[in-house]
Amino acid sequence: IESLIKGETDIIANVANVVSALKYGLNFFWIGCYFVKDMQLVLGPFQGTIACTRIDFGKGVCGKAWKLKETIIVLDVNQFDGHIACSSESQSEIVIPLLDINGDVFLVLDVDSNQLNDFDETDKIYLQQVVELLAQTLI
Ligand code: SME
């Protein structure tokens, strides 16, 4: 991932390639990002089936990760109050926020699995590192 985005300063280009690398490297059901725009999350580059385009602050797993500024792991999306189901195939999910230098959430990375209980602390550690690398693009 580091060498993939090295030398490119455009965040959209880097997110697009990172999402593709994760999709084809890890083979999760859906991987993509949502950008914070005018107090909503708006769909950005993704790999997978079509997805909802806008998510309000605090809504769903993505909106909650934005609000809390924290990574959220959901082992069973059916048990998550307010989960936004873009596909009935999604069973578990991890959402990692990317914070800019002011500490504001710039985007969230969303990874969905069609298996229950598919994410753990290891995914969290390494996906947060990936998001950290993307954050360098903003500096
Ligand atoms: N499930 C997310 C919505 C985005 S899709 O999974 C692509 C949520 O609850 O925020």
Tab-separated table of N, CA, C and O in Angstrom, residues 1-9 13-15 17-18 130 133-137:
chain	number	residue	atom	x	y	z
A	1	ILE	N	0.849	-1.186	0.000
A	1	ILE	CA	0.000	0.000	0.000
A	1	ILE	C	0.892	1.247	0.000
A	1	ILE	O	0.636	2.205	-0.717
A	2	GLU	N	1.959	1.177	0.815
A	2	GLU	CA	2.867	2.323	0.913
A	2	GLU	C	3.432	2.679	-0.465
A	2	GLU	O	3.397	3.837	-0.879
A	3	SER	N	3.928	1.676	-1.170
A	3	SER	CA	4.528	1.966	-2.478
A	3	SER	C	3.460	2.293	-3.522
A	3	SER	O	3.718	3.023	-4.473
A	4	LEU	N	2.253	1.780	-3.297
A	4	LEU	CA	1.165	2.033	-4.238
A	4	LEU	C	0.801	3.517	-4.287
A	4	LEU	O	0.527	4.064	-5.353
A	5	ILE	N	0.792	4.157	-3.112
A	5	ILE	CA	0.334	5.549	-3.078
A	5	ILE	C	1.482	6.559	-3.039
A	5	ILE	O	1.249	7.761	-3.150
A	6	LYS	N	2.703	6.038	-2.903
A	6	LYS	CA	3.878	6.917	-2.865
A	6	LYS	C	3.985	7.711	-4.175
A	6	LYS	O	3.865	7.148	-5.252
A	7	GLY	N	4.174	9.000	-4.041
A	7	GLY	CA	4.365	9.807	-5.250
A	7	GLY	C	3.086	10.371	-5.835
A	7	GLY	O	3.128	11.183	-6.744
A	8	GLU	N	1.924	9.907	-5.336
A	8	GLU	CA	0.657	10.467	-5.821
A	8	GLU	C	0.054	11.321	-4.698
A	8	GLU	O	-0.043	10.875	-3.565
A	9	THR	N	-0.341	12.549	-5.053
A	9	THR	CA	-0.840	13.474	-4.032
A	9	THR	C	-2.352	13.627	-4.058
A	9	THR	O	-2.916	14.309	-3.200
A	13	ALA	N	-7.474	9.520	-6.107
A	13	ALA	CA	-6.687	8.513	-6.838
A	13	ALA	C	-6.126	7.482	-5.866
A	13	ALA	O	-6.169	6.269	-6.119
A	14	ASN	N	-5.611	7.962	-4.743
A	14	ASN	CA	-5.025	7.029	-3.773
A	14	ASN	C	-6.079	6.149	-3.106
A	14	ASN	O	-5.872	4.947	-2.929
A	15	VAL	N	-7.212	6.744	-2.737
A	15	VAL	CA	-8.284	5.940	-2.130
A	15	VAL	C	-8.747	4.883	-3.130
A	15	VAL	O	-8.956	3.714	-2.776
A	17	ASN	N	-7.142	3.387	-5.567
A	17	ASN	CA	-6.194	2.270	-5.685
A	17	ASN	C	-6.119	1.441	-4.405
A	17	ASN	O	-6.001	0.213	-4.458
A	18	VAL	N	-6.192	2.100	-3.261
A	18	VAL	CA	-6.121	1.366	-1.987
A	18	VAL	C	-7.325	0.437	-1.844
A	18	VAL	O	-7.203	-0.723	-1.441
A	130	VAL	N	-3.394	1.438	7.257
A	130	VAL	CA	-3.674	1.796	5.863
A	130	VAL	C	-4.278	3.202	5.800
A	130	VAL	O	-3.881	4.039	4.977
A	133	LEU	N	-1.739	5.838	6.320
A	133	LEU	CA	-0.954	6.089	5.100
A	133	LEU	C	-1.726	7.029	4.175
A	133	LEU	O	-1.158	7.952	3.586
A	134	LEU	N	-3.041	6.792	4.068
A	134	LEU	CA	-3.865	7.674	3.229
A	134	LEU	C	-3.892	9.092	3.793
A	134	LEU	O	-3.924	10.072	3.048
A	135	ALA	N	-3.873	9.201	5.113
A	135	ALA	CA	-3.905	10.527	5.760
A	135	ALA	C	-2.680	11.346	5.369
A	135	ALA	O	-2.746	12.577	5.291
A	136	GLN	N	-1.569	10.661	5.092
A	136	GLN	CA	-0.347	11.367	4.671
A	136	GLN	C	-0.585	12.130	3.372
A	136	GLN	O	0.057	13.132	3.094
A	137	THR	N	-1.502	11.613	2.551
A	137	THR	CA	-1.821	12.276	1.276
A	137	THR	C	-2.392	13.669	1.514
A	137	THR	O	-2.268	14.547	0.666
